PDB file of C-alpha atoms in Angstrom:
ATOM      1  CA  UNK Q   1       0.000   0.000   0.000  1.00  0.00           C
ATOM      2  CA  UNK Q   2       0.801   3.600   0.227  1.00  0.00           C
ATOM      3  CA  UNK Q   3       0.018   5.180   3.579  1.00  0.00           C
ATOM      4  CA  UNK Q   4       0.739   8.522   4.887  1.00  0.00           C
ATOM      5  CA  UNK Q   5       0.214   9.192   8.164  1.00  0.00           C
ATOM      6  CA  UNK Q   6      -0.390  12.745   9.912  1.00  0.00           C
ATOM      7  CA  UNK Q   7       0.320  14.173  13.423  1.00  0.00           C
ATOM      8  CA  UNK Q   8      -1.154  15.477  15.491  1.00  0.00           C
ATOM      9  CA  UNK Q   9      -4.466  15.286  14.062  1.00  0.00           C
ATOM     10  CA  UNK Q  10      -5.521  18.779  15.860  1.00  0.00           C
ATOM     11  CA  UNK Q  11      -3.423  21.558  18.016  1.00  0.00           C
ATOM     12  CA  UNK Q  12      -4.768  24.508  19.897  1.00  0.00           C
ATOM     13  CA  UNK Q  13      -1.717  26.655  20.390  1.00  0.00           C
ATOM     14  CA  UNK Q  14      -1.037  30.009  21.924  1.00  0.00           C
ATOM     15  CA  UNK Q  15       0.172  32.821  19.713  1.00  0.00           C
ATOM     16  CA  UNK Q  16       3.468  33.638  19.669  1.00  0.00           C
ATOM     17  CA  UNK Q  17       4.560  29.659  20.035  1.00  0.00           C
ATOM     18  CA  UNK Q  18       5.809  27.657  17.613  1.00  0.00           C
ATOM     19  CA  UNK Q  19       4.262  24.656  16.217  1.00  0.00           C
ATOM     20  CA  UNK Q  20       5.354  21.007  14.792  1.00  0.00           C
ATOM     21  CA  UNK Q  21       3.050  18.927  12.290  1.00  0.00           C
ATOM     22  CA  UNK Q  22       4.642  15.346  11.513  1.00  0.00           C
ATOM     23  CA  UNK Q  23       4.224  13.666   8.011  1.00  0.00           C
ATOM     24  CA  UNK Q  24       5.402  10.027   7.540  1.00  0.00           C
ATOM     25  CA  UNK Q  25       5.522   7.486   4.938  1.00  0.00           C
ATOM     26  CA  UNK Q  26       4.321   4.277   6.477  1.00  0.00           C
ATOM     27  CA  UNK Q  27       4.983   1.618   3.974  1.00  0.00           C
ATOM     28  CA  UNK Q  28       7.868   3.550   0.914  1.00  0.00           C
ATOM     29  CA  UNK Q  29      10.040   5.828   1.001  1.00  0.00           C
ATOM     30  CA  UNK Q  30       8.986   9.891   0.219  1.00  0.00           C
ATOM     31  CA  UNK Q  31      11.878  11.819  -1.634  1.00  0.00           C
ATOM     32  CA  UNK Q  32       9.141  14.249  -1.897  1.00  0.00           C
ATOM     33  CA  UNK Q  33       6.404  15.521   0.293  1.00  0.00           C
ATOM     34  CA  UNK Q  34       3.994  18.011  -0.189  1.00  0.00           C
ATOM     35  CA  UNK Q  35       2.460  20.410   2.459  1.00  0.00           C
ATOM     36  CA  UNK Q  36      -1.223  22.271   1.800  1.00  0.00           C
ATOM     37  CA  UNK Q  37      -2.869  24.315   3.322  1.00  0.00           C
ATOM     38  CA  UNK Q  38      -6.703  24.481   3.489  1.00  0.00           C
ATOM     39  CA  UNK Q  39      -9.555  27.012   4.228  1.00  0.00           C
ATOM     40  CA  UNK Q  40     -12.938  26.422   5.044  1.00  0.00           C
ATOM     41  CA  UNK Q  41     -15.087  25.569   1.729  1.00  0.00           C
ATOM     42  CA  UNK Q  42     -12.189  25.702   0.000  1.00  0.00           C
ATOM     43  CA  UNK Q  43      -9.950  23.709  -2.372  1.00  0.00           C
ATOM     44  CA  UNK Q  44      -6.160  22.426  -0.705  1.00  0.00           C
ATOM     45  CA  UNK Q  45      -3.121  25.296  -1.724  1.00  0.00           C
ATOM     46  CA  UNK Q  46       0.335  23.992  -2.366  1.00  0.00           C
ATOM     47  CA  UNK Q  47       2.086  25.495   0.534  1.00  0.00           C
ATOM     48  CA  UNK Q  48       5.834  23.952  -0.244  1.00  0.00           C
ATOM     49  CA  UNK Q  49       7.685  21.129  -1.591  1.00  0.00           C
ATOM     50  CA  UNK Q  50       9.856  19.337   0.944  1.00  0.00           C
ATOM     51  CA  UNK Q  51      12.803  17.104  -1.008  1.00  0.00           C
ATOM     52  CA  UNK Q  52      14.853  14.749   0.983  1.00  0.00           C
ATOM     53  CA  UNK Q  53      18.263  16.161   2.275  1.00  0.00           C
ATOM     54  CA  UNK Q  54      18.036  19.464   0.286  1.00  0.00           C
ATOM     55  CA  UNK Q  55      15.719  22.569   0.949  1.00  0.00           C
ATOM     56  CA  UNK Q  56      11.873  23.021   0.440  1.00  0.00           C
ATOM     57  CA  UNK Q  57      10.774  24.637  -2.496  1.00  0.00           C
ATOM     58  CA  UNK Q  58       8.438  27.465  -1.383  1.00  0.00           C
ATOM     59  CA  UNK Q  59       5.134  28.480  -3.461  1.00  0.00           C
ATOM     60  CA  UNK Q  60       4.582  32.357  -4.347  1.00  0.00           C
ATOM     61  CA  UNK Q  61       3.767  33.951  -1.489  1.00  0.00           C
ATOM     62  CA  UNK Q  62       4.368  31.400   1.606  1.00  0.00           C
ATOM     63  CA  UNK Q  63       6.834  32.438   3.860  1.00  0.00           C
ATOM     64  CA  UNK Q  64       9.615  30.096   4.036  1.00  0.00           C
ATOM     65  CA  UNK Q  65      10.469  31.601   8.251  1.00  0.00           C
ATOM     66  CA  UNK Q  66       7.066  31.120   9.122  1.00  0.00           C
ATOM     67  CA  UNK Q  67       6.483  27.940   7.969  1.00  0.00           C
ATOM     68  CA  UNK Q  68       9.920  25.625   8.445  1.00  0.00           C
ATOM     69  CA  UNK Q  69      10.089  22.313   6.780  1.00  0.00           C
ATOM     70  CA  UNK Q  70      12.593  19.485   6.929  1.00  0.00           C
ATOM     71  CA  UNK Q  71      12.272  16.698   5.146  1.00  0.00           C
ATOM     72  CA  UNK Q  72      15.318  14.806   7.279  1.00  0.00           C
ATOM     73  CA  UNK Q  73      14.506  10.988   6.348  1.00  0.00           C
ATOM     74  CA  UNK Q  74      13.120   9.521   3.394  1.00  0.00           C
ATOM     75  CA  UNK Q  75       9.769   8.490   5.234  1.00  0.00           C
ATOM     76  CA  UNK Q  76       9.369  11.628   7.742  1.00  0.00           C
ATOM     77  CA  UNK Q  77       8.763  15.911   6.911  1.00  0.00           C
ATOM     78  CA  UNK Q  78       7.750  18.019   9.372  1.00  0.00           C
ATOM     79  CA  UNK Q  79       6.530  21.339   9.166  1.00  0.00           C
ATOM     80  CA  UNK Q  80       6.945  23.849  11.865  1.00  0.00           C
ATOM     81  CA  UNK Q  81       4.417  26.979  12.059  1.00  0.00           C
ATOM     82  CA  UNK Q  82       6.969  29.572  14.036  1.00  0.00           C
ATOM     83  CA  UNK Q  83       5.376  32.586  15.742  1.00  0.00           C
ATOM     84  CA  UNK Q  84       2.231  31.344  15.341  1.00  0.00           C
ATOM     85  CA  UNK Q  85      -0.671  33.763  14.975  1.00  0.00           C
ATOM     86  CA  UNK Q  86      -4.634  34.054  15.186  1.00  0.00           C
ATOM     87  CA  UNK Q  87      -4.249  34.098  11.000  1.00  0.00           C
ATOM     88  CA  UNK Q  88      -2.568  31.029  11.080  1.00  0.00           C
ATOM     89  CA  UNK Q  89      -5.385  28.576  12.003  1.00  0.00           C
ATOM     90  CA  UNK Q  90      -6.129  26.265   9.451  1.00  0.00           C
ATOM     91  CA  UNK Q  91      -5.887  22.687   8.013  1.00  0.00           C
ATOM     92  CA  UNK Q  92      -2.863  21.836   6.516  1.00  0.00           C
ATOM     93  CA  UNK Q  93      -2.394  18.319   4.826  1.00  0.00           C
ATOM     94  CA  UNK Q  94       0.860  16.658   3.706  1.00  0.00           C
ATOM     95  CA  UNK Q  95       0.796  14.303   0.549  1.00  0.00           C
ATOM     96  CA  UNK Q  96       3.473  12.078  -0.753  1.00  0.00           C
ATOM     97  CA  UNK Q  97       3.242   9.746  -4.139  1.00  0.00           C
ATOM     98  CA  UNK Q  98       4.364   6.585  -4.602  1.00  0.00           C
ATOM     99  CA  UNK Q  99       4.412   5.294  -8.234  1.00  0.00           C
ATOM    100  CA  UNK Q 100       1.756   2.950  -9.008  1.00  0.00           C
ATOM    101  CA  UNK Q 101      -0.492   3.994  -6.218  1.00  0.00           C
ATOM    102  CA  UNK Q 102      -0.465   8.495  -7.166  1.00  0.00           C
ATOM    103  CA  UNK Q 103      -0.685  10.621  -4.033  1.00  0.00           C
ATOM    104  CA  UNK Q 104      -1.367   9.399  -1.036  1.00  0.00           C
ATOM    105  CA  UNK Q 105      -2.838  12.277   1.484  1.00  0.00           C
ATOM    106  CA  UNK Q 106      -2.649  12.503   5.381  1.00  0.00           C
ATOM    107  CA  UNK Q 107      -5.353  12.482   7.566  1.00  0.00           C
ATOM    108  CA  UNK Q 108      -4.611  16.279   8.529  1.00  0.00           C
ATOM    109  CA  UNK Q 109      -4.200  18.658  11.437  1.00  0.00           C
ATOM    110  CA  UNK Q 110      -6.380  21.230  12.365  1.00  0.00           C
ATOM    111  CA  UNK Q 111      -4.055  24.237  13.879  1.00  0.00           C
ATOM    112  CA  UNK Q 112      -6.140  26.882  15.905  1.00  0.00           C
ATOM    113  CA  UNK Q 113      -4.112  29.544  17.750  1.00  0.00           C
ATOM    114  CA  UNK Q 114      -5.655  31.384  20.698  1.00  0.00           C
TER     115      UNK Q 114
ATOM    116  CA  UNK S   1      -0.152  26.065 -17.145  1.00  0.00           C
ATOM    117  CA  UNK S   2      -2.240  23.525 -16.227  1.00  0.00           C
ATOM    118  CA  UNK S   3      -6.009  24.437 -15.406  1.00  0.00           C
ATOM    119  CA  UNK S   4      -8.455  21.678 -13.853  1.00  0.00           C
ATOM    120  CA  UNK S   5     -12.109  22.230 -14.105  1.00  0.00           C
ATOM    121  CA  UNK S   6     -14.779  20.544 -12.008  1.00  0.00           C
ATOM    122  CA  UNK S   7     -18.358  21.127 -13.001  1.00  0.00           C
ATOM    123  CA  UNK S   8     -21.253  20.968 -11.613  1.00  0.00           C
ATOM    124  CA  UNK S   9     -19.727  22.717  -7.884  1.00  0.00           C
ATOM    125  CA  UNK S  10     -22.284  21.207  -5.709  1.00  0.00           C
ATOM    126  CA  UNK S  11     -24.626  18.664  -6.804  1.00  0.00           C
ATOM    127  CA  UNK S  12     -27.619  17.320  -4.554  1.00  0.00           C
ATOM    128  CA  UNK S  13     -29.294  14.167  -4.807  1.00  0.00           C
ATOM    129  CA  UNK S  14     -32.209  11.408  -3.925  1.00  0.00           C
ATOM    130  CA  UNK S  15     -30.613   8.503  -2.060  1.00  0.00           C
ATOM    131  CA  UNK S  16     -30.155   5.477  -5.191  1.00  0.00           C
ATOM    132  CA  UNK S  17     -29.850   7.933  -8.359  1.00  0.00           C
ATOM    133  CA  UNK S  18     -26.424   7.853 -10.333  1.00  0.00           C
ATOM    134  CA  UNK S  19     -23.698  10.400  -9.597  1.00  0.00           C
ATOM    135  CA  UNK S  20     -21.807  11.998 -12.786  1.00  0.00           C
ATOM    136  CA  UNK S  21     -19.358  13.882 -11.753  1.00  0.00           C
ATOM    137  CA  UNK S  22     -16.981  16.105 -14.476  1.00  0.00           C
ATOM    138  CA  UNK S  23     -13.460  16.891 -14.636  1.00  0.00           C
ATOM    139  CA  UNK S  24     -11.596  18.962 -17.772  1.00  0.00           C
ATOM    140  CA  UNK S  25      -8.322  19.554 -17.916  1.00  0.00           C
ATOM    141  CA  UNK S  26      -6.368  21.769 -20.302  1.00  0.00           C
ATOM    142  CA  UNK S  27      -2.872  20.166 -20.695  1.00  0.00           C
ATOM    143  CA  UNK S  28      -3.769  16.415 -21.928  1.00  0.00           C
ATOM    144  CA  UNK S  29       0.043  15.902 -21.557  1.00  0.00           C
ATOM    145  CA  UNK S  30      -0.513  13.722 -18.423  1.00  0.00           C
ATOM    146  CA  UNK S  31       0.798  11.053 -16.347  1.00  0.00           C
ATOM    147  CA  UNK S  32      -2.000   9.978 -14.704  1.00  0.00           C
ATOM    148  CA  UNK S  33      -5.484  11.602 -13.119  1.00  0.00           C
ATOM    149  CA  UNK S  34      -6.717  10.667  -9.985  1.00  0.00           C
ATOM    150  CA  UNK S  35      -9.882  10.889  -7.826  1.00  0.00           C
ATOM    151  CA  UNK S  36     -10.254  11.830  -4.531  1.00  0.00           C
ATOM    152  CA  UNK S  37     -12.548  12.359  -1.706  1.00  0.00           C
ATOM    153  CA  UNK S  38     -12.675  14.117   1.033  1.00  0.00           C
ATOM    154  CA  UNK S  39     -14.967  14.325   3.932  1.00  0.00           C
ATOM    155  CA  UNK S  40     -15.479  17.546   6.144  1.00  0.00           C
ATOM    156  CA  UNK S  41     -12.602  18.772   8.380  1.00  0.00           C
ATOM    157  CA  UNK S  42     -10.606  14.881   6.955  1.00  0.00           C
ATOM    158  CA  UNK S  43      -7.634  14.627   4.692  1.00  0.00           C
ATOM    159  CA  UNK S  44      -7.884  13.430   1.195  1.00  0.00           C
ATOM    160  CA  UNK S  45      -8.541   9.330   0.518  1.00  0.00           C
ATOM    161  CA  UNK S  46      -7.904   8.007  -3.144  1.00  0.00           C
ATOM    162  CA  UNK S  47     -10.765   6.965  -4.691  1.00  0.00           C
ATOM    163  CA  UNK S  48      -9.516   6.095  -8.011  1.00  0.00           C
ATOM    164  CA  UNK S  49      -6.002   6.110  -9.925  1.00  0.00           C
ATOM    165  CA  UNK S  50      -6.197   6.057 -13.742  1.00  0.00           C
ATOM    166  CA  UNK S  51      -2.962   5.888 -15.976  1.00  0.00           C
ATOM    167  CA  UNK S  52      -2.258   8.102 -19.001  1.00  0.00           C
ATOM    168  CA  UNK S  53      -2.771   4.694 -21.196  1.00  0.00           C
ATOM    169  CA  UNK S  54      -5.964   3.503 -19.627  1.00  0.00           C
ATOM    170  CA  UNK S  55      -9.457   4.915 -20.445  1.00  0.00           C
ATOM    171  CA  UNK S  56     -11.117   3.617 -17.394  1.00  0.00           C
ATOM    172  CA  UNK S  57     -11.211   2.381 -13.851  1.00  0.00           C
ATOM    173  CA  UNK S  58     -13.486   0.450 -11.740  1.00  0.00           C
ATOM    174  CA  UNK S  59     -13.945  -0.059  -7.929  1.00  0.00           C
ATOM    175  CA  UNK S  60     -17.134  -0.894  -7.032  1.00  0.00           C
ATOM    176  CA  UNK S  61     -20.257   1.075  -7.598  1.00  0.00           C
ATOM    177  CA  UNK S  62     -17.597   3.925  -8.833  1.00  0.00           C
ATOM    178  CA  UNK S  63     -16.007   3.987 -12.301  1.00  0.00           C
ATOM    179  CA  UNK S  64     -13.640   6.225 -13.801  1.00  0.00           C
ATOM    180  CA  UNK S  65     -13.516   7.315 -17.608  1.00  0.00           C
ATOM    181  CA  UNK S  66     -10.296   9.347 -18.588  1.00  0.00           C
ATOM    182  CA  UNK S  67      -9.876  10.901 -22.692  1.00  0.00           C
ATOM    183  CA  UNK S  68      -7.095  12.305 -22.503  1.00  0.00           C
ATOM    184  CA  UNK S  69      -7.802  14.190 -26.431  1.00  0.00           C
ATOM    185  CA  UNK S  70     -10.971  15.837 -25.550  1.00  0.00           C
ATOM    186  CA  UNK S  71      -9.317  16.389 -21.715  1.00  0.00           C
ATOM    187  CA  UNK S  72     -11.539  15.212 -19.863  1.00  0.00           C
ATOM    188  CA  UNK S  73     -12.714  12.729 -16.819  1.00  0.00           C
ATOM    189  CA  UNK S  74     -16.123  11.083 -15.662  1.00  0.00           C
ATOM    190  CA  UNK S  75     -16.531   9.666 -12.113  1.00  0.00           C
ATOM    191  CA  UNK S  76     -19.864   7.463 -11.668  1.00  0.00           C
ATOM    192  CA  UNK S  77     -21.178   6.564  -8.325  1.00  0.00           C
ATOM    193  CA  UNK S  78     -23.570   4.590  -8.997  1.00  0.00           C
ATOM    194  CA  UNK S  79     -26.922   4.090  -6.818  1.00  0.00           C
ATOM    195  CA  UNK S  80     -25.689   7.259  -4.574  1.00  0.00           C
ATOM    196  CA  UNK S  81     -26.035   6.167  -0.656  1.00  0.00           C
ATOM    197  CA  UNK S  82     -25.907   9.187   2.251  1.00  0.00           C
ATOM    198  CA  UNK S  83     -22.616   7.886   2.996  1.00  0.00           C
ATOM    199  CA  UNK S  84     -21.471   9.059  -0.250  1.00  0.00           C
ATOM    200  CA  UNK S  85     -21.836  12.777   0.296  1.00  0.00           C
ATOM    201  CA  UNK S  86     -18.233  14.478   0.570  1.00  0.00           C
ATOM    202  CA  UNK S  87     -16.541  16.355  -1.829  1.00  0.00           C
ATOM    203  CA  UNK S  88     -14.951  15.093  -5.033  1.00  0.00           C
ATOM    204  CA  UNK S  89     -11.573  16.311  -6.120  1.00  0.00           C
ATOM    205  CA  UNK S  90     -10.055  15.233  -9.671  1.00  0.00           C
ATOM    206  CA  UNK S  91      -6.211  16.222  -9.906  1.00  0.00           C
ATOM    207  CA  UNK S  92      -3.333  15.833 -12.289  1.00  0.00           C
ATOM    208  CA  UNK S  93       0.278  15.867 -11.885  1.00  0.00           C
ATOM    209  CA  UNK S  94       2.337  16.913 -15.104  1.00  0.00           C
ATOM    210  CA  UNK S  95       3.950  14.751 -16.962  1.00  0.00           C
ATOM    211  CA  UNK S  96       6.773  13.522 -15.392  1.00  0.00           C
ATOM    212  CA  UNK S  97       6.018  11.531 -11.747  1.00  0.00           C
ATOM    213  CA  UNK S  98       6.384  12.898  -8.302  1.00  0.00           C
ATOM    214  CA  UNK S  99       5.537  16.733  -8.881  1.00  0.00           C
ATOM    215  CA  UNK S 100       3.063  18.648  -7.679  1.00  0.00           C
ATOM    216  CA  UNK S 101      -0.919  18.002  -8.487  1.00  0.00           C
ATOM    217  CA  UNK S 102      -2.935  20.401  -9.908  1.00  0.00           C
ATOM    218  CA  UNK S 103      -6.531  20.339  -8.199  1.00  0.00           C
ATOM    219  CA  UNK S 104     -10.105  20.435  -9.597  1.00  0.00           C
ATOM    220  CA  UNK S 105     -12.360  23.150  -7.317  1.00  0.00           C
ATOM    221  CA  UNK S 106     -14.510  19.421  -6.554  1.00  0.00           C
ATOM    222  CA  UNK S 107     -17.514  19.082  -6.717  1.00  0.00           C
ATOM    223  CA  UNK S 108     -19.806  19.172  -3.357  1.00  0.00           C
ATOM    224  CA  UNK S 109     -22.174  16.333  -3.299  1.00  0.00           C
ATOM    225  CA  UNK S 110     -25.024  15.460  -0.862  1.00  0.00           C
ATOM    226  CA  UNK S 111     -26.868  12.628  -1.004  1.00  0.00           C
ATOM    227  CA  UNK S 112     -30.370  13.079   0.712  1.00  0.00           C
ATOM    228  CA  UNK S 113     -31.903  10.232   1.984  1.00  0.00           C
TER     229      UNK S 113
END
């Protein structure tokens, strides 16, 4: 199979901490993993691509400080919201793909920061 | 660039009528298309995985269509159950494997029972 698996599935943080979201690849090996963001009733934005032993590729407008990746292993990323804000609750996903089987999705984590 | 149209946005049916469920894409230079679904405040679960060389795929009551000239992708649910309402997101990745997807808007469904 191909199974990605997300935690924690929901934080409540308060603002000004910093924040750790944990992507794995259960069963292959991820030299890529994408992070998305998500806002109510709407569709999943690319937020970065995180490569195995080399830097994340940033999307247009995401700010690489606030949002640290590290993509350290071949079956773990983790994203780090720094400084978190109020503006910063959301949903963010991670995806990896594994040949035969596409993209493979976690289950998600629902950031709110108080 | 590729662009990935989902039509109708929201679609509500009686409990037991067919689903048909649209997806256009505008660069038919792809490596695959697949079909998600995703259930309120859940991640995304693969519902169906169709190859560049295949024109369809089955799993259950749901098939996939994919023709790649006209760009474009069916999903059928067939006799729609309450369980079945989610949203349903078609995405491509370009040609080459491993980059990033490019997402239909989905379509909202809601099966009334």
């Amino acid at each position: 199979g191909a199974v990605v698996s997300q935690h924690p599935s929901w934080v409540i943080c308060k603002s000004g901490t910093s924040v750790k979201i944990e992507c794995r690849s259960l069963d292959f090996q991820a030299t890529t993993m994408f992070w998305y963001r998500q806002f109510p009733k709407q569709s999943l934005m690319l937020m970065a691509t995180s490569n195995e032993g080399s830097k994340a590729t940033y999307e247009q407008g995401v700010e690489k400080d606030k949002f640290l990746i590290n993509h350290a292993s071949l079956t773990l990323s983790t994203l780090t919201v720094t400084s978190a804000h109020p503006e910063d609750s959301s949903f963010y996903i991670c995806s990896a793909s594994r040949d035969s089987y596409g993209y493979t999705f976690g289950s998600g984590t629902r950031l709110t920061v108080v | 660039k590729q662009e990935v149209t989902q039509i109708p946005a929201a679609l509500s049916v009686p409990e037991g009528e067919n689903l048909v469920l649209n997806c256009s894409f505008t660069d038919s230079a792809i490596y695959n298309l697949q079909w998600f679904r995703q259930d309120p405040g859940k991640g995304l679960t693969s519902l169906l995985l169709i190859q560049s060389s295949q024109r369809e795929q089955t799993s259950g009551r749901l098939n996939a269509s994919l023709d790649k000239s006209s760009g474009r992708s069916t999903l059928y649910i067939a006799a729609s159950q309450p369980g079945d309402s989610a949203t349903y997101l078609c995405a491509v990745p370009p040609k080459a494997a491993g980059n990033k997807l490019t997402f239909g808007g989905g379509t909202r469904v809601l099966v009334k029972p």
